[in-house]
Structure formats: structure tokens, C-alpha cells
Amino acid sequence: MESSSNSEIAHEFFPFFKVYKDGRVEKFMASEHVPPSDDPHMAVRSKDVVVSPEPAVSARVFMPQISDPSKKLPILVYMHGGGFSIGSAFHPGYHKYVSALVAKADIIAVSVDYRLAPEHPIPACYDDSWEALTWVASHANGDGPDPWLNNHADFGQVFLAGDSAGANISHNVAVRVGLTSLPGVKLIGVALVHPYFGGTEDDKMWLYMCPENKGLEDPRLKPALEDLARLGCERLLVFVAEKDHLRERGTCYYEDLKKSGWKGTVEIVEHEGESHVFHLMKPKCDNAVDLMERLVSFIKHD
């Protein structure tokens, strides 16, 4: 029989996870995985790659059908959402969404399977996503470990995108690009869909997941103006949803970026009547189709 101390809950962050006093972590949502589909007859092929064996970081690479082998395609590095604690690049919803985006935008995508908190405390997610971007950059001279990137990727057209926590990660990776740069790679744009930034009840969970945090003003949670000013991209697109509890975080990010001194161009798009990550929950609705079309246009620079 389980003792009462073992079954006692120390922390609970619904709908993500709870932590028992004995240290056990229980996620509220089961992890679903689908295999990649490396079928040359499909509109989009996918395969899983090891970005780093230690720490263990992997990614799913997507490539559309190649009609002209000499044509180089833009690269999108995608960070999934899930409160930094659930979700996966291999989840059926993300697999379908990134596949659809690759087909419509005619790009190569690298969807990052970063380590999840609280088992792997923040900043693991940021470090893993940076590791994935540097892995992509290692192909810039055509001699990296993956032939799809070596043969078909345009490293002068690199994009980052993510939803919710993945949008937060995308921002933080873009800040790091601005600080350190990546030889042979040009980060053109970053798309943040319903970004998870500080200023809501969710702050408590982020602070718990990041034991070495700097408090509510930690720039990884609440972007600082000096970090915004040195974002390492030329264009940025923010999506917010009217009924999303994170809506104001996205609009504040947009306003702060405009006054930060950053030299790029930023646009914000709001979808009325919609909730957080609605485009993943109901991808065929009119607003989800609009969001996808705007993402595609942002990458194609139509």
C-alpha cells in the first residue's frame, strides 16, 4: 500500500503536470508518437535524426517532393508547444501540421524534439533548440551529416517558428543568434504563434521549471528591451488569438519590439473569436487556414 507521504502532491500545474513529494512527476497528457514517413512517392517525406547523442536531442526532418534538384529550399526550424513540459516533434498533431506547412511553403523543416521540464529543467529546452539550429548550420558547406540539407537547403533563407512555449523558445534562440551569429547561415524571419511570455498565472510554472531563474524579470520569460533590440533576424511575425489568456503577452511583445531599437520589420495578426493554439485543435477552420496562409506568405515573402 502506498504511503500517504508518497501520494501527497507537492506541486500541481494543470493541465501540464504534477509533482509528488517523493519527487515523482506525472504528466496529465499521455505522449503520442507517430513514425516518420520516408516514402519518395509522398508529397512530403520525413525522417528522424540525432542532433546530439549526449544530451539526447533529436529532430524530425521534413522535405517536399523535389521537382528541380538544382533548386535550393528555405529551411524552417520549428519548436513545438506544450508548456515546456509536454508534447513532441513526433506528436501526430505536430507531424501533420509541419507536413502541411512544408507542402504549402515548399520548404525543408526541422522540427526539434527538445528535452522536457521538469525532469530536464529549463534551460534544457533552450540549449537543445540552439543545438538543433547549430546542427542545421553544420550543413552550410554541403558536408553535414544529413544529405537532404546538404543537397537541397538554402542557408541564406533560414526561419524559426513555434507555438506557445515553442514561440518563447524561438525568441530566445533568435536572441542568441543576434549575440553570436552562425557562420554560413542567415536567419531571415521568426514567427511566434500565441507566444508564452511572462505576466500571467503561467509564470509560477515557468519559475518552478527553471530552478536557476532570475525571478519574474528573467529575460527568457519576460523579454528585455536590450534582447529585443539584438534579435538576429530581419523580419518577425506575431500571431495572437482574441480569447487566448496569452493574447496580451503577444501584443506587449509586439509593442516592446517596435520601441526597442531593433532594425527589422514586425507584423502582428489577431484572429477574433479564437482560443490558444486553435489552429492545431481545428486546423481546417477558416482562421486556421488563414494562419497557415500567412505563415506560408511570411516564408515566401509574398
PDB file of C-alpha atoms in Angstrom:
ATOM      1  CA  MET A   1       0.000   0.000   0.000  1.00  0.00           C
ATOM      2  CA  GLU A   2       1.358   3.413  -0.981  1.00  0.00           C
ATOM      3  CA  SER A   3       2.168   5.636   1.968  1.00  0.00           C
ATOM      4  CA  SER A   4       0.326   8.937   2.267  1.00  0.00           C
ATOM      5  CA  SER A   5       3.610  10.843   2.008  1.00  0.00           C
ATOM      6  CA  ASN A   6       4.406   9.211  -1.342  1.00  0.00           C
ATOM      7  CA  SER A   7       0.981  10.018  -2.789  1.00  0.00           C
ATOM      8  CA  GLU A   8       0.940  13.584  -1.491  1.00  0.00           C
ATOM      9  CA  ILE A   9       1.169  16.248  -4.181  1.00  0.00           C
ATOM     10  CA  ALA A  10       3.859  18.895  -3.743  1.00  0.00           C
ATOM     11  CA  HIS A  11       3.136  20.946  -6.889  1.00  0.00           C
ATOM     12  CA  GLU A  12       0.382  20.859  -9.476  1.00  0.00           C
ATOM     13  CA  PHE A  13       0.288  22.778 -12.752  1.00  0.00           C
ATOM     14  CA  PHE A  14      -2.855  21.754 -14.609  1.00  0.00           C
ATOM     15  CA  PRO A  15      -3.144  20.782 -17.473  1.00  0.00           C
ATOM     16  CA  PHE A  16       0.566  20.001 -17.715  1.00  0.00           C
ATOM     17  CA  PHE A  17       1.966  18.043 -14.757  1.00  0.00           C
ATOM     18  CA  LYS A  18       2.022  17.431 -11.032  1.00  0.00           C
ATOM     19  CA  VAL A  19       4.924  16.593  -8.752  1.00  0.00           C
ATOM     20  CA  TYR A  20       4.629  14.322  -5.719  1.00  0.00           C
ATOM     21  CA  LYS A  21       6.536  14.862  -2.501  1.00  0.00           C
ATOM     22  CA  ASP A  22       8.704  11.836  -3.280  1.00  0.00           C
ATOM     23  CA  GLY A  23       9.842  13.560  -6.498  1.00  0.00           C
ATOM     24  CA  ARG A  24       7.728  11.609  -8.982  1.00  0.00           C
ATOM     25  CA  VAL A  25       6.387  13.597 -11.927  1.00  0.00           C
ATOM     26  CA  GLU A  26       3.060  12.763 -13.538  1.00  0.00           C
ATOM     27  CA  LYS A  27       2.010  14.359 -16.842  1.00  0.00           C
ATOM     28  CA  PHE A  28      -1.678  14.984 -17.392  1.00  0.00           C
ATOM     29  CA  MET A  29      -1.473  14.186 -21.106  1.00  0.00           C
ATOM     30  CA  ALA A  30      -0.071  10.956 -22.474  1.00  0.00           C
ATOM     31  CA  SER A  31       2.712  11.248 -25.023  1.00  0.00           C
ATOM     32  CA  GLU A  32       1.608  10.162 -28.511  1.00  0.00           C
ATOM     33  CA  HIS A  33       4.160   9.457 -31.222  1.00  0.00           C
ATOM     34  CA  VAL A  34       3.766   8.676 -34.935  1.00  0.00           C
ATOM     35  CA  PRO A  35       6.620   7.329 -37.068  1.00  0.00           C
ATOM     36  CA  PRO A  36       8.157   9.360 -39.906  1.00  0.00           C
ATOM     37  CA  SER A  37       7.119   8.662 -43.495  1.00  0.00           C
ATOM     38  CA  ASP A  38      10.127   8.363 -45.792  1.00  0.00           C
ATOM     39  CA  ASP A  39       8.157   7.370 -48.882  1.00  0.00           C
ATOM     40  CA  PRO A  40       9.535   9.049 -52.049  1.00  0.00           C
ATOM     41  CA  HIS A  41       6.055   8.949 -53.611  1.00  0.00           C
ATOM     42  CA  MET A  42       4.503  11.071 -50.862  1.00  0.00           C
ATOM     43  CA  ALA A  43       4.081  14.854 -51.158  1.00  0.00           C
ATOM     44  CA  VAL A  44       6.228  15.264 -48.021  1.00  0.00           C
ATOM     45  CA  ARG A  45       8.874  12.837 -46.799  1.00  0.00           C
ATOM     46  CA  SER A  46      10.086  12.769 -43.192  1.00  0.00           C
ATOM     47  CA  LYS A  47      12.776  11.063 -41.165  1.00  0.00           C
ATOM     48  CA  ASP A  48      14.165  11.279 -37.643  1.00  0.00           C
ATOM     49  CA  VAL A  49      17.725  12.378 -36.949  1.00  0.00           C
ATOM     50  CA  VAL A  50      20.003  12.530 -33.922  1.00  0.00           C
ATOM     51  CA  VAL A  51      21.066  16.111 -33.322  1.00  0.00           C
ATOM     52  CA  SER A  52      23.110  15.260 -30.240  1.00  0.00           C
ATOM     53  CA  PRO A  53      23.679  11.880 -28.562  1.00  0.00           C
ATOM     54  CA  GLU A  54      24.511  13.453 -25.199  1.00  0.00           C
ATOM     55  CA  PRO A  55      22.423  15.220 -24.135  1.00  0.00           C
ATOM     56  CA  ALA A  56      19.904  13.288 -26.212  1.00  0.00           C
ATOM     57  CA  VAL A  57      18.376  15.684 -28.722  1.00  0.00           C
ATOM     58  CA  SER A  58      16.591  14.532 -31.845  1.00  0.00           C
ATOM     59  CA  ALA A  59      14.508  16.109 -34.591  1.00  0.00           C
ATOM     60  CA  ARG A  60      12.175  15.194 -37.407  1.00  0.00           C
ATOM     61  CA  VAL A  61      13.242  16.477 -40.832  1.00  0.00           C
ATOM     62  CA  PHE A  62      10.581  17.099 -43.489  1.00  0.00           C
ATOM     63  CA  MET A  63      11.208  17.555 -47.206  1.00  0.00           C
ATOM     64  CA  PRO A  64       8.722  18.183 -50.025  1.00  0.00           C
ATOM     65  CA  GLN A  65       8.870  16.452 -53.381  1.00  0.00           C
ATOM     66  CA  ILE A  66      11.849  17.810 -55.325  1.00  0.00           C
ATOM     67  CA  SER A  67      10.996  18.538 -58.962  1.00  0.00           C
ATOM     68  CA  ASP A  68      14.172  20.517 -59.697  1.00  0.00           C
ATOM     69  CA  PRO A  69      17.253  19.029 -57.939  1.00  0.00           C
ATOM     70  CA  SER A  70      19.209  22.237 -58.527  1.00  0.00           C
ATOM     71  CA  LYS A  71      16.677  24.368 -56.645  1.00  0.00           C
ATOM     72  CA  LYS A  72      17.546  25.195 -53.045  1.00  0.00           C
ATOM     73  CA  LEU A  73      14.719  25.432 -50.498  1.00  0.00           C
ATOM     74  CA  PRO A  74      14.310  27.678 -47.432  1.00  0.00           C
ATOM     75  CA  ILE A  75      14.733  25.990 -44.043  1.00  0.00           C
ATOM     76  CA  LEU A  76      12.283  26.242 -41.147  1.00  0.00           C
ATOM     77  CA  VAL A  77      13.373  25.176 -37.656  1.00  0.00           C
ATOM     78  CA  TYR A  78      10.176  24.510 -35.687  1.00  0.00           C
ATOM     79  CA  MET A  79       9.749  24.359 -31.899  1.00  0.00           C
ATOM     80  CA  HIS A  80       6.584  22.688 -30.630  1.00  0.00           C
ATOM     81  CA  GLY A  81       4.474  23.975 -27.756  1.00  0.00           C
ATOM     82  CA  GLY A  82       3.271  22.264 -24.593  1.00  0.00           C
ATOM     83  CA  GLY A  83       4.220  24.461 -21.645  1.00  0.00           C
ATOM     84  CA  PHE A  84       7.886  23.355 -21.902  1.00  0.00           C
ATOM     85  CA  SER A  85       6.729  20.095 -20.291  1.00  0.00           C
ATOM     86  CA  ILE A  86       4.588  18.067 -22.712  1.00  0.00           C
ATOM     87  CA  GLY A  87       4.398  17.492 -26.454  1.00  0.00           C
ATOM     88  CA  SER A  88       6.877  16.271 -29.022  1.00  0.00           C
ATOM     89  CA  ALA A  89       8.062  16.800 -32.569  1.00  0.00           C
ATOM     90  CA  PHE A  90       6.734  13.273 -33.119  1.00  0.00           C
ATOM     91  CA  HIS A  91       3.191  14.012 -31.879  1.00  0.00           C
ATOM     92  CA  PRO A  92       0.531  13.285 -34.552  1.00  0.00           C
ATOM     93  CA  GLY A  93      -0.755  16.877 -34.444  1.00  0.00           C
ATOM     94  CA  TYR A  94       2.670  18.434 -34.946  1.00  0.00           C
ATOM     95  CA  HIS A  95       3.668  15.865 -37.551  1.00  0.00           C
ATOM     96  CA  LYS A  96       0.563  16.706 -39.615  1.00  0.00           C
ATOM     97  CA  TYR A  97       0.879  20.461 -39.137  1.00  0.00           C
ATOM     98  CA  VAL A  98       4.548  20.721 -40.065  1.00  0.00           C
ATOM     99  CA  SER A  99       3.997  18.351 -43.020  1.00  0.00           C
ATOM    100  CA  ALA A 100       1.198  20.600 -44.307  1.00  0.00           C
ATOM    101  CA  LEU A 101       3.346  23.701 -43.864  1.00  0.00           C
ATOM    102  CA  VAL A 102       6.236  22.087 -45.747  1.00  0.00           C
ATOM    103  CA  ALA A 103       3.946  21.128 -48.641  1.00  0.00           C
ATOM    104  CA  LYS A 104       2.359  24.571 -48.925  1.00  0.00           C
ATOM    105  CA  ALA A 105       5.519  26.658 -48.461  1.00  0.00           C
ATOM    106  CA  ASP A 106       7.861  24.335 -50.410  1.00  0.00           C
ATOM    107  CA  ILE A 107      10.482  24.305 -47.656  1.00  0.00           C
ATOM    108  CA  ILE A 108      12.584  21.896 -45.638  1.00  0.00           C
ATOM    109  CA  ALA A 109      11.584  21.790 -41.959  1.00  0.00           C
ATOM    110  CA  VAL A 110      13.463  20.569 -38.903  1.00  0.00           C
ATOM    111  CA  SER A 111      11.066  20.001 -36.006  1.00  0.00           C
ATOM    112  CA  VAL A 112      13.013  19.896 -32.737  1.00  0.00           C
ATOM    113  CA  ASP A 113      12.328  17.301 -30.050  1.00  0.00           C
ATOM    114  CA  TYR A 114      13.856  19.160 -27.117  1.00  0.00           C
ATOM    115  CA  ARG A 115      14.033  17.735 -23.599  1.00  0.00           C
ATOM    116  CA  LEU A 116      11.013  18.480 -21.419  1.00  0.00           C
ATOM    117  CA  ALA A 117      10.738  20.028 -17.957  1.00  0.00           C
ATOM    118  CA  PRO A 118      10.548  19.469 -15.069  1.00  0.00           C
ATOM    119  CA  GLU A 119      12.547  16.235 -15.499  1.00  0.00           C
ATOM    120  CA  HIS A 120      15.007  18.268 -17.570  1.00  0.00           C
ATOM    121  CA  PRO A 121      14.847  21.749 -16.035  1.00  0.00           C
ATOM    122  CA  ILE A 122      14.871  24.892 -18.138  1.00  0.00           C
ATOM    123  CA  PRO A 123      17.239  25.947 -19.799  1.00  0.00           C
ATOM    124  CA  ALA A 124      17.471  22.440 -21.367  1.00  0.00           C
ATOM    125  CA  CYS A 125      14.788  23.346 -23.921  1.00  0.00           C
ATOM    126  CA  TYR A 126      16.685  26.483 -24.980  1.00  0.00           C
ATOM    127  CA  ASP A 127      20.034  24.698 -25.134  1.00  0.00           C
ATOM    128  CA  ASP A 128      18.598  21.790 -27.138  1.00  0.00           C
ATOM    129  CA  SER A 129      16.906  24.094 -29.641  1.00  0.00           C
ATOM    130  CA  TRP A 130      20.128  26.057 -30.078  1.00  0.00           C
ATOM    131  CA  GLU A 131      21.943  22.754 -30.575  1.00  0.00           C
ATOM    132  CA  ALA A 132      19.417  21.866 -33.299  1.00  0.00           C
ATOM    133  CA  LEU A 133      19.983  25.181 -35.072  1.00  0.00           C
ATOM    134  CA  THR A 134      23.766  24.731 -34.952  1.00  0.00           C
ATOM    135  CA  TRP A 135      23.255  21.177 -36.290  1.00  0.00           C
ATOM    136  CA  VAL A 136      21.344  22.691 -39.229  1.00  0.00           C
ATOM    137  CA  ALA A 137      24.139  25.250 -39.713  1.00  0.00           C
ATOM    138  CA  SER A 138      26.725  22.444 -39.844  1.00  0.00           C
ATOM    139  CA  HIS A 139      25.391  21.630 -43.335  1.00  0.00           C
ATOM    140  CA  ALA A 140      26.040  25.121 -44.748  1.00  0.00           C
ATOM    141  CA  ASN A 141      29.165  23.976 -46.629  1.00  0.00           C
ATOM    142  CA  GLY A 142      27.429  20.898 -48.004  1.00  0.00           C
ATOM    143  CA  ASP A 143      29.315  18.443 -45.795  1.00  0.00           C
ATOM    144  CA  GLY A 144      26.952  17.947 -42.847  1.00  0.00           C
ATOM    145  CA  PRO A 145      25.550  14.594 -41.667  1.00  0.00           C
ATOM    146  CA  ASP A 146      22.193  14.859 -43.486  1.00  0.00           C
ATOM    147  CA  PRO A 147      22.013  14.610 -47.311  1.00  0.00           C
ATOM    148  CA  TRP A 148      18.636  16.369 -47.564  1.00  0.00           C
ATOM    149  CA  LEU A 149      20.090  19.511 -46.020  1.00  0.00           C
ATOM    150  CA  ASN A 150      23.425  19.181 -47.840  1.00  0.00           C
ATOM    151  CA  ASN A 151      21.780  18.873 -51.250  1.00  0.00           C
ATOM    152  CA  HIS A 152      18.586  20.900 -51.083  1.00  0.00           C
ATOM    153  CA  ALA A 153      18.725  23.574 -48.346  1.00  0.00           C
ATOM    154  CA  ASP A 154      19.237  27.315 -48.866  1.00  0.00           C
ATOM    155  CA  PHE A 155      21.167  28.544 -45.830  1.00  0.00           C
ATOM    156  CA  GLY A 156      20.595  32.133 -46.865  1.00  0.00           C
ATOM    157  CA  GLN A 157      16.905  31.618 -46.063  1.00  0.00           C
ATOM    158  CA  VAL A 158      16.526  30.213 -42.562  1.00  0.00           C
ATOM    159  CA  PHE A 159      13.393  30.724 -40.435  1.00  0.00           C
ATOM    160  CA  LEU A 160      12.385  29.897 -36.868  1.00  0.00           C
ATOM    161  CA  ALA A 161       8.805  29.286 -35.751  1.00  0.00           C
ATOM    162  CA  GLY A 162       6.966  27.883 -32.777  1.00  0.00           C
ATOM    163  CA  ASP A 163       3.696  27.977 -30.903  1.00  0.00           C
ATOM    164  CA  SER A 164       3.146  28.846 -27.232  1.00  0.00           C
ATOM    165  CA  ALA A 165       6.243  27.630 -25.331  1.00  0.00           C
ATOM    166  CA  GLY A 166       7.822  26.911 -28.720  1.00  0.00           C
ATOM    167  CA  ALA A 167       7.355  30.582 -29.621  1.00  0.00           C
ATOM    168  CA  ASN A 168       9.146  31.583 -26.424  1.00  0.00           C
ATOM    169  CA  ILE A 169      11.978  29.209 -27.337  1.00  0.00           C
ATOM    170  CA  SER A 170      12.113  30.619 -30.885  1.00  0.00           C
ATOM    171  CA  HIS A 171      12.501  34.131 -29.474  1.00  0.00           C
ATOM    172  CA  ASN A 172      15.289  33.073 -27.135  1.00  0.00           C
ATOM    173  CA  VAL A 173      17.139  31.249 -29.922  1.00  0.00           C
ATOM    174  CA  ALA A 174      16.827  34.352 -32.136  1.00  0.00           C
ATOM    175  CA  VAL A 175      18.348  36.463 -29.339  1.00  0.00           C
ATOM    176  CA  ARG A 176      21.275  34.051 -29.197  1.00  0.00           C
ATOM    177  CA  VAL A 177      21.722  34.289 -32.970  1.00  0.00           C
ATOM    178  CA  GLY A 178      21.939  38.063 -32.567  1.00  0.00           C
ATOM    179  CA  LEU A 179      24.603  37.687 -29.896  1.00  0.00           C
ATOM    180  CA  THR A 180      26.792  35.015 -31.504  1.00  0.00           C
ATOM    181  CA  SER A 181      25.779  34.629 -35.194  1.00  0.00           C
ATOM    182  CA  LEU A 182      26.061  31.403 -37.164  1.00  0.00           C
ATOM    183  CA  PRO A 183      28.653  31.283 -39.991  1.00  0.00           C
ATOM    184  CA  GLY A 184      27.138  30.429 -43.341  1.00  0.00           C
ATOM    185  CA  VAL A 185      23.566  30.895 -42.122  1.00  0.00           C
ATOM    186  CA  LYS A 186      21.228  33.858 -42.477  1.00  0.00           C
ATOM    187  CA  LEU A 187      18.216  33.957 -40.172  1.00  0.00           C
ATOM    188  CA  ILE A 188      15.607  35.818 -42.205  1.00  0.00           C
ATOM    189  CA  GLY A 189      12.496  35.580 -40.083  1.00  0.00           C
ATOM    190  CA  VAL A 190      10.874  34.340 -36.878  1.00  0.00           C
ATOM    191  CA  ALA A 191       7.171  33.531 -36.466  1.00  0.00           C
ATOM    192  CA  LEU A 192       5.709  33.440 -32.949  1.00  0.00           C
ATOM    193  CA  VAL A 193       2.284  31.813 -32.660  1.00  0.00           C
ATOM    194  CA  HIS A 194       0.452  32.620 -29.408  1.00  0.00           C
ATOM    195  CA  PRO A 195       3.732  33.105 -27.513  1.00  0.00           C
ATOM    196  CA  TYR A 196       4.173  32.105 -23.862  1.00  0.00           C
ATOM    197  CA  PHE A 197       5.794  35.092 -22.132  1.00  0.00           C
ATOM    198  CA  GLY A 198       5.650  36.356 -18.547  1.00  0.00           C
ATOM    199  CA  GLY A 199       2.766  38.244 -16.980  1.00  0.00           C
ATOM    200  CA  THR A 200       0.144  35.549 -16.326  1.00  0.00           C
ATOM    201  CA  GLU A 201      -0.553  32.761 -13.832  1.00  0.00           C
ATOM    202  CA  ASP A 202       1.712  30.592 -16.006  1.00  0.00           C
ATOM    203  CA  ASP A 203       4.715  32.430 -14.539  1.00  0.00           C
ATOM    204  CA  LYS A 204       4.646  30.187 -11.459  1.00  0.00           C
ATOM    205  CA  MET A 205       5.076  27.080 -13.572  1.00  0.00           C
ATOM    206  CA  TRP A 206       7.953  28.539 -15.598  1.00  0.00           C
ATOM    207  CA  LEU A 207       9.753  29.641 -12.416  1.00  0.00           C
ATOM    208  CA  TYR A 208       9.302  26.136 -10.958  1.00  0.00           C
ATOM    209  CA  MET A 209      10.655  24.509 -14.128  1.00  0.00           C
ATOM    210  CA  CYS A 210      13.674  26.834 -14.151  1.00  0.00           C
ATOM    211  CA  PRO A 211      15.311  26.483 -10.705  1.00  0.00           C
ATOM    212  CA  GLU A 212      18.128  28.911 -11.612  1.00  0.00           C
ATOM    213  CA  ASN A 213      15.640  31.601 -12.661  1.00  0.00           C
ATOM    214  CA  LYS A 214      16.198  35.315 -12.137  1.00  0.00           C
ATOM    215  CA  GLY A 215      12.661  35.950 -10.935  1.00  0.00           C
ATOM    216  CA  LEU A 216       9.713  37.424 -12.804  1.00  0.00           C
ATOM    217  CA  GLU A 217      12.018  39.759 -14.739  1.00  0.00           C
ATOM    218  CA  ASP A 218      14.090  36.877 -16.134  1.00  0.00           C
ATOM    219  CA  PRO A 219      14.580  37.923 -19.782  1.00  0.00           C
ATOM    220  CA  ARG A 220      13.846  34.399 -21.015  1.00  0.00           C
ATOM    221  CA  LEU A 221      10.360  34.721 -19.519  1.00  0.00           C
ATOM    222  CA  LYS A 222       9.838  38.457 -19.938  1.00  0.00           C
ATOM    223  CA  PRO A 223      11.897  39.652 -22.935  1.00  0.00           C
ATOM    224  CA  ALA A 224      14.113  42.618 -22.097  1.00  0.00           C
ATOM    225  CA  LEU A 225      14.296  45.587 -24.459  1.00  0.00           C
ATOM    226  CA  GLU A 226      18.037  45.111 -24.926  1.00  0.00           C
ATOM    227  CA  ASP A 227      17.458  41.492 -26.011  1.00  0.00           C
ATOM    228  CA  LEU A 228      14.686  42.520 -28.389  1.00  0.00           C
ATOM    229  CA  ALA A 229      16.989  45.141 -29.925  1.00  0.00           C
ATOM    230  CA  ARG A 230      19.530  42.479 -30.902  1.00  0.00           C
ATOM    231  CA  LEU A 231      17.231  39.800 -32.320  1.00  0.00           C
ATOM    232  CA  GLY A 232      19.270  38.092 -35.033  1.00  0.00           C
ATOM    233  CA  CYS A 233      16.626  38.197 -37.774  1.00  0.00           C
ATOM    234  CA  GLU A 234      15.264  40.686 -40.309  1.00  0.00           C
ATOM    235  CA  ARG A 235      11.523  40.030 -40.032  1.00  0.00           C
ATOM    236  CA  LEU A 236       9.183  38.906 -37.280  1.00  0.00           C
ATOM    237  CA  LEU A 237       5.530  37.843 -37.316  1.00  0.00           C
ATOM    238  CA  VAL A 238       3.415  37.535 -34.155  1.00  0.00           C
ATOM    239  CA  PHE A 239       0.053  35.743 -34.035  1.00  0.00           C
ATOM    240  CA  VAL A 240      -2.420  36.312 -31.201  1.00  0.00           C
ATOM    241  CA  ALA A 241      -5.923  34.938 -30.610  1.00  0.00           C
ATOM    242  CA  GLU A 242      -8.707  37.063 -29.124  1.00  0.00           C
ATOM    243  CA  LYS A 243      -9.768  34.571 -26.427  1.00  0.00           C
ATOM    244  CA  ASP A 244      -6.262  33.380 -25.535  1.00  0.00           C
ATOM    245  CA  HIS A 245      -5.135  34.156 -21.973  1.00  0.00           C
ATOM    246  CA  LEU A 246      -1.708  34.868 -23.507  1.00  0.00           C
ATOM    247  CA  ARG A 247      -3.062  37.395 -26.017  1.00  0.00           C
ATOM    248  CA  GLU A 248      -1.720  40.430 -24.155  1.00  0.00           C
ATOM    249  CA  ARG A 249       1.707  38.809 -23.848  1.00  0.00           C
ATOM    250  CA  GLY A 250       1.880  38.689 -27.633  1.00  0.00           C
ATOM    251  CA  THR A 251       0.645  42.238 -28.136  1.00  0.00           C
ATOM    252  CA  CYS A 252       3.077  43.562 -25.477  1.00  0.00           C
ATOM    253  CA  TYR A 253       5.936  41.722 -27.205  1.00  0.00           C
ATOM    254  CA  TYR A 254       4.963  43.396 -30.486  1.00  0.00           C
ATOM    255  CA  GLU A 255       4.809  46.873 -28.915  1.00  0.00           C
ATOM    256  CA  ASP A 256       8.062  46.406 -26.986  1.00  0.00           C
ATOM    257  CA  LEU A 257       9.856  45.179 -30.098  1.00  0.00           C
ATOM    258  CA  LYS A 258       8.773  48.274 -32.038  1.00  0.00           C
ATOM    259  CA  LYS A 259      10.250  50.602 -29.411  1.00  0.00           C
ATOM    260  CA  SER A 260      13.387  48.545 -28.685  1.00  0.00           C
ATOM    261  CA  GLY A 261      15.501  49.976 -31.496  1.00  0.00           C
ATOM    262  CA  TRP A 262      15.501  46.689 -33.417  1.00  0.00           C
ATOM    263  CA  LYS A 263      16.091  47.408 -37.116  1.00  0.00           C
ATOM    264  CA  GLY A 264      13.824  44.732 -38.570  1.00  0.00           C
ATOM    265  CA  THR A 265      10.155  44.725 -39.577  1.00  0.00           C
ATOM    266  CA  VAL A 266       7.430  43.256 -37.373  1.00  0.00           C
ATOM    267  CA  GLU A 267       3.778  42.457 -38.027  1.00  0.00           C
ATOM    268  CA  ILE A 268       1.033  41.222 -35.723  1.00  0.00           C
ATOM    269  CA  VAL A 269      -2.069  39.249 -36.727  1.00  0.00           C
ATOM    270  CA  GLU A 270      -5.058  38.666 -34.432  1.00  0.00           C
ATOM    271  CA  HIS A 271      -7.731  36.062 -35.039  1.00  0.00           C
ATOM    272  CA  GLU A 272     -11.031  37.058 -33.486  1.00  0.00           C
ATOM    273  CA  GLY A 273     -13.137  34.582 -31.560  1.00  0.00           C
ATOM    274  CA  GLU A 274     -10.301  32.077 -31.241  1.00  0.00           C
ATOM    275  CA  SER A 275      -8.502  30.481 -28.285  1.00  0.00           C
ATOM    276  CA  HIS A 276      -4.936  29.369 -27.615  1.00  0.00           C
ATOM    277  CA  VAL A 277      -3.401  27.223 -30.414  1.00  0.00           C
ATOM    278  CA  PHE A 278      -6.810  26.888 -32.093  1.00  0.00           C
ATOM    279  CA  HIS A 279      -5.012  26.190 -35.385  1.00  0.00           C
ATOM    280  CA  LEU A 280      -3.761  22.870 -34.006  1.00  0.00           C
ATOM    281  CA  MET A 281      -7.106  21.911 -32.454  1.00  0.00           C
ATOM    282  CA  LYS A 282      -9.176  22.651 -35.578  1.00  0.00           C
ATOM    283  CA  PRO A 283      -6.718  23.007 -38.482  1.00  0.00           C
ATOM    284  CA  LYS A 284      -9.414  23.134 -41.169  1.00  0.00           C
ATOM    285  CA  CYS A 285     -11.376  26.093 -39.789  1.00  0.00           C
ATOM    286  CA  ASP A 286     -11.244  29.368 -41.736  1.00  0.00           C
ATOM    287  CA  ASN A 287      -8.986  31.157 -39.252  1.00  0.00           C
ATOM    288  CA  ALA A 288      -6.573  28.213 -39.103  1.00  0.00           C
ATOM    289  CA  VAL A 289      -6.394  28.226 -42.899  1.00  0.00           C
ATOM    290  CA  ASP A 290      -5.716  31.973 -42.759  1.00  0.00           C
ATOM    291  CA  LEU A 291      -2.972  31.485 -40.161  1.00  0.00           C
ATOM    292  CA  MET A 292      -1.312  28.831 -42.329  1.00  0.00           C
ATOM    293  CA  GLU A 293      -1.548  31.021 -45.424  1.00  0.00           C
ATOM    294  CA  ARG A 294       0.030  33.949 -43.578  1.00  0.00           C
ATOM    295  CA  LEU A 295       2.860  31.725 -42.330  1.00  0.00           C
ATOM    296  CA  VAL A 296       3.476  30.497 -45.869  1.00  0.00           C
ATOM    297  CA  SER A 297       3.405  34.062 -47.203  1.00  0.00           C
ATOM    298  CA  PHE A 298       5.823  35.167 -44.472  1.00  0.00           C
ATOM    299  CA  ILE A 299       8.309  32.485 -45.517  1.00  0.00           C
ATOM    300  CA  LYS A 300       7.849  33.098 -49.239  1.00  0.00           C
ATOM    301  CA  HIS A 301       7.850  36.883 -48.610  1.00  0.00           C
ATOM    302  CA  ASP A 302       4.843  37.307 -50.928  1.00  0.00           C
TER     303      ASP A 302
END
